[in-house]
Amino acid sequence: TLPWAKGMSIESVIEYYDESEFTDYVHPISKTPMVKAQHPDYEISLTGVHAYRDVSCADCHMPYRSEGGIKYTDHHVQSPLLNISNSCAVCHRWSEEEIRTRVIKAGVKDEDLKEARKLLRHAQFRWDYVSASNGRGFHSPQESMRILGDAVNQAQEVRLAAVRLLASKGIWQKPEYPDISTRQKAEEAIRPYLSN
């Protein structure tokens, strides 16, 4: 079942599930009928700039190939990073290396990410710990808020660790985010990426 009858936003999807009383499982303690989100990559992608520009899934994940002068869609569904020249570089005018660097961890090795990943794991666990508690507003709001405060602090530590790692790779500039506070400013911000 694709729960898109009412739309593809998270609110529309949960409304669909609620009306149909769909349940993936019943929580063993609270007996609450639960719905498990199943990889909503497509739904979320619809809210991004690629969808805004009418880029289809196949454009990136099954880009065109040429063989013997014939152009056809590659039916090997894969990450665009495995075929940057035929996927990303069709629209993005940077070098393959620049594109790859913008997407991946700028050459940071897994062992360098060990501490940041541990902090992220702990921050997420703290959030989930409070979120999964049925009585956070009654049983111990002070402890719940303390745990959430720790989660926020640890998430900030992850951000700082990432900045340090990027700086160690020579990427020290503060990211420049465009002003998209109005529709006009957002359109101006994406104009350089539009195909002529």
Tab-separated table of C-alpha atoms in Angstrom:
chain	number	residue	atom	x	y	z
A	1	THR	CA	0.000	0.000	0.000
A	2	LEU	CA	1.338	3.409	-0.960
A	3	PRO	CA	-0.357	5.868	1.400
A	4	TRP	CA	-0.521	8.774	-1.024
A	5	ALA	CA	-4.288	9.024	-1.560
A	6	LYS	CA	-4.428	12.239	0.468
A	7	GLY	CA	-1.043	13.594	-0.597
A	8	MET	CA	2.610	12.877	0.026
A	9	SER	CA	3.408	15.049	3.028
A	10	ILE	CA	3.944	13.344	6.356
A	11	GLU	CA	0.682	14.853	7.596
A	12	SER	CA	-1.247	13.448	4.622
A	13	VAL	CA	0.359	10.024	4.980
A	14	ILE	CA	-0.456	9.685	8.688
A	15	GLU	CA	-4.000	10.943	8.008
A	16	TYR	CA	-4.387	8.168	5.418
A	17	TYR	CA	-3.099	5.561	7.866
A	18	ASP	CA	-5.319	6.887	10.669
A	19	GLU	CA	-8.467	6.823	8.538
A	20	SER	CA	-7.783	3.292	7.313
A	21	GLU	CA	-6.690	2.243	10.825
A	22	PHE	CA	-3.580	0.666	9.318
A	23	THR	CA	-1.115	-0.808	11.807
A	24	ASP	CA	2.355	-2.274	11.300
A	25	TYR	CA	2.555	-3.540	14.874
A	26	VAL	CA	1.085	-2.999	18.298
A	27	HIS	CA	3.472	-1.609	20.902
A	28	PRO	CA	3.851	-4.362	23.508
A	29	ILE	CA	3.642	-2.065	26.538
A	30	SER	CA	1.294	0.759	25.628
A	31	LYS	CA	-0.759	-1.413	23.233
A	32	THR	CA	-0.684	1.488	20.781
A	33	PRO	CA	-1.177	0.530	17.128
A	34	MET	CA	2.000	1.810	15.468
A	35	VAL	CA	2.954	2.669	11.906
A	36	LYS	CA	6.608	2.318	10.893
A	37	ALA	CA	7.891	4.737	8.268
A	38	GLN	CA	9.370	2.680	5.441
A	39	HIS	CA	12.184	4.600	3.735
A	40	PRO	CA	10.254	7.755	2.749
A	41	ASP	CA	13.060	8.866	0.428
A	42	TYR	CA	10.720	9.502	-2.488
A	43	GLU	CA	8.243	11.521	-0.446
A	44	ILE	CA	11.000	13.637	1.087
A	45	SER	CA	12.740	14.098	-2.273
A	46	LEU	CA	9.548	15.719	-3.561
A	47	THR	CA	10.220	18.677	-1.244
A	48	GLY	CA	13.759	19.299	-2.541
A	49	VAL	CA	15.306	21.399	-5.272
A	50	HIS	CA	15.676	18.450	-7.657
A	51	ALA	CA	11.927	17.824	-7.641
A	52	TYR	CA	11.345	21.560	-8.030
A	53	ARG	CA	13.461	21.407	-11.193
A	54	ASP	CA	11.503	18.362	-12.472
A	55	VAL	CA	14.475	16.033	-12.102
A	56	SER	CA	13.170	12.472	-12.054
A	57	CYS	CA	14.598	9.593	-10.025
A	58	ALA	CA	15.924	8.035	-13.237
A	59	ASP	CA	17.783	11.222	-14.197
A	60	CYS	CA	20.172	10.664	-11.299
A	61	HIS	CA	19.882	6.975	-10.484
A	62	MET	CA	19.536	5.646	-14.086
A	63	PRO	CA	21.245	8.296	-16.246
A	64	TYR	CA	21.510	8.113	-20.023
A	65	ARG	CA	24.355	6.197	-21.639
A	66	SER	CA	25.552	6.067	-25.210
A	67	GLU	CA	26.731	2.947	-26.946
A	68	GLY	CA	27.388	2.753	-30.634
A	69	GLY	CA	25.847	6.191	-31.116
A	70	ILE	CA	22.591	5.113	-29.458
A	71	LYS	CA	21.384	6.880	-26.344
A	72	TYR	CA	19.499	4.817	-23.769
A	73	THR	CA	18.646	4.799	-20.075
A	74	ASP	CA	20.993	2.753	-17.925
A	75	HIS	CA	18.782	0.212	-16.177
A	76	HIS	CA	21.361	-0.429	-13.476
A	77	VAL	CA	19.820	1.576	-10.613
A	78	GLN	CA	22.672	2.952	-8.506
A	79	SER	CA	24.066	5.885	-6.599
A	80	PRO	CA	24.661	8.935	-8.820
A	81	LEU	CA	28.173	9.076	-7.339
A	82	LEU	CA	29.039	5.935	-9.296
A	83	ASN	CA	28.418	7.757	-12.589
A	84	ILE	CA	28.865	11.452	-11.841
A	85	SER	CA	29.556	12.538	-15.422
A	86	ASN	CA	26.227	11.165	-16.672
A	87	SER	CA	24.130	11.999	-13.609
A	88	CYS	CA	25.218	15.014	-11.536
A	89	ALA	CA	27.444	16.744	-14.095
A	90	VAL	CA	24.641	16.998	-16.636
A	91	CYS	CA	23.260	19.908	-14.592
A	92	HIS	CA	26.017	20.810	-12.128
A	93	ARG	CA	28.925	22.430	-13.914
A	94	TRP	CA	31.593	21.555	-11.372
A	95	SER	CA	34.308	18.974	-11.824
A	96	GLU	CA	33.588	15.395	-10.776
A	97	GLU	CA	35.954	15.826	-7.834
A	98	GLU	CA	34.143	18.987	-6.690
A	99	ILE	CA	30.786	17.223	-6.910
A	100	ARG	CA	32.086	14.195	-5.028
A	101	THR	CA	33.612	16.429	-2.328
A	102	ARG	CA	30.327	18.292	-1.878
A	103	VAL	CA	28.476	15.016	-1.335
A	104	ILE	CA	30.823	12.837	0.673
A	105	LYS	CA	32.809	13.468	3.831
A	106	ALA	CA	35.549	15.500	2.143
A	107	GLY	CA	38.030	12.639	2.439
A	108	VAL	CA	37.551	12.119	6.161
A	109	LYS	CA	38.369	8.546	7.115
A	110	ASP	CA	35.988	6.331	9.070
A	111	GLU	CA	38.349	6.154	12.052
A	112	ASP	CA	38.335	9.966	12.231
A	113	LEU	CA	34.551	9.878	12.527
A	114	LYS	CA	34.504	7.382	15.401
A	115	GLU	CA	34.038	9.926	18.211
A	116	ALA	CA	31.518	12.035	16.258
A	117	ARG	CA	29.503	8.917	15.462
A	118	LYS	CA	29.536	7.878	19.115
A	119	LEU	CA	28.255	11.326	20.132
A	120	LEU	CA	25.578	11.173	17.451
A	121	ARG	CA	24.520	7.705	18.606
A	122	HIS	CA	24.250	8.930	22.201
A	123	ALA	CA	22.400	12.122	21.246
A	124	GLN	CA	19.866	10.167	19.199
A	125	PHE	CA	19.437	7.593	21.961
A	126	ARG	CA	18.706	10.325	24.494
A	127	TRP	CA	16.097	11.888	22.218
A	128	ASP	CA	14.525	8.494	21.546
A	129	TYR	CA	14.668	7.605	25.252
A	130	VAL	CA	12.536	10.623	26.155
A	131	SER	CA	10.378	10.397	23.042
A	132	ALA	CA	9.504	6.762	23.715
A	133	SER	CA	8.572	7.453	27.321
A	134	ASN	CA	4.818	7.700	27.797
A	135	GLY	CA	5.102	9.628	31.038
A	136	ARG	CA	7.699	12.319	30.359
A	137	GLY	CA	5.255	15.059	31.294
A	138	PHE	CA	4.140	13.328	34.456
A	139	HIS	CA	6.705	10.879	35.754
A	140	SER	CA	9.721	13.182	35.768
A	141	PRO	CA	9.655	16.252	33.566
A	142	GLN	CA	12.918	17.497	35.123
A	143	GLU	CA	14.821	14.334	34.207
A	144	SER	CA	13.277	14.284	30.741
A	145	MET	CA	14.375	17.864	30.131
A	146	ARG	CA	17.862	17.111	31.490
A	147	ILE	CA	18.194	14.178	29.091
A	148	LEU	CA	16.930	16.256	26.146
A	149	GLY	CA	19.385	19.004	27.087
A	150	ASP	CA	22.185	16.437	26.965
A	151	ALA	CA	20.937	15.294	23.562
A	152	VAL	CA	21.071	18.848	22.219
A	153	ASN	CA	24.548	19.381	23.676
A	154	GLN	CA	25.851	16.153	22.188
A	155	ALA	CA	24.325	16.959	18.797
A	156	GLN	CA	26.144	20.320	18.929
A	157	GLU	CA	29.373	18.498	19.788
A	158	VAL	CA	28.883	16.416	16.640
A	159	ARG	CA	28.560	19.600	14.592
A	160	LEU	CA	31.761	20.967	16.134
A	161	ALA	CA	33.608	17.708	15.501
A	162	ALA	CA	32.486	17.810	11.858
A	163	VAL	CA	33.731	21.394	11.485
A	164	ARG	CA	37.106	20.401	12.940
A	165	LEU	CA	37.388	17.425	10.603
A	166	LEU	CA	36.522	19.556	7.584
A	167	ALA	CA	39.075	22.149	8.677
A	168	SER	CA	41.712	19.417	8.902
A	169	LYS	CA	41.021	18.744	5.202
A	170	GLY	CA	41.399	22.394	4.269
A	171	ILE	CA	37.698	23.125	4.194
A	172	TRP	CA	37.411	25.919	6.714
A	173	GLN	CA	35.024	28.384	5.107
A	174	LYS	CA	31.725	28.981	6.805
A	175	PRO	CA	28.987	27.627	4.574
A	176	GLU	CA	27.249	30.442	2.767
A	177	TYR	CA	23.537	29.866	2.692
A	178	PRO	CA	21.435	31.917	0.295
A	179	ASP	CA	18.701	34.171	1.570
A	180	ILE	CA	15.506	32.300	0.712
A	181	SER	CA	13.222	34.227	3.028
A	182	THR	CA	10.898	35.160	0.161
A	183	ARG	CA	9.863	33.378	-3.000
A	184	GLN	CA	11.667	35.977	-5.118
A	185	LYS	CA	14.913	35.518	-3.169
A	186	ALA	CA	14.605	31.728	-3.401
A	187	GLU	CA	14.120	31.946	-7.175
A	188	GLU	CA	17.161	34.212	-7.463
A	189	ALA	CA	19.191	31.743	-5.394
A	190	ILE	CA	18.436	28.806	-7.691
A	191	ARG	CA	18.678	30.738	-10.969
A	192	PRO	CA	22.406	29.895	-11.491
A	193	TYR	CA	21.509	26.187	-11.383
A	194	LEU	CA	18.795	26.374	-14.011
A	195	SER	CA	19.491	24.975	-17.463
A	196	ASN	CA	19.159	27.409	-20.325
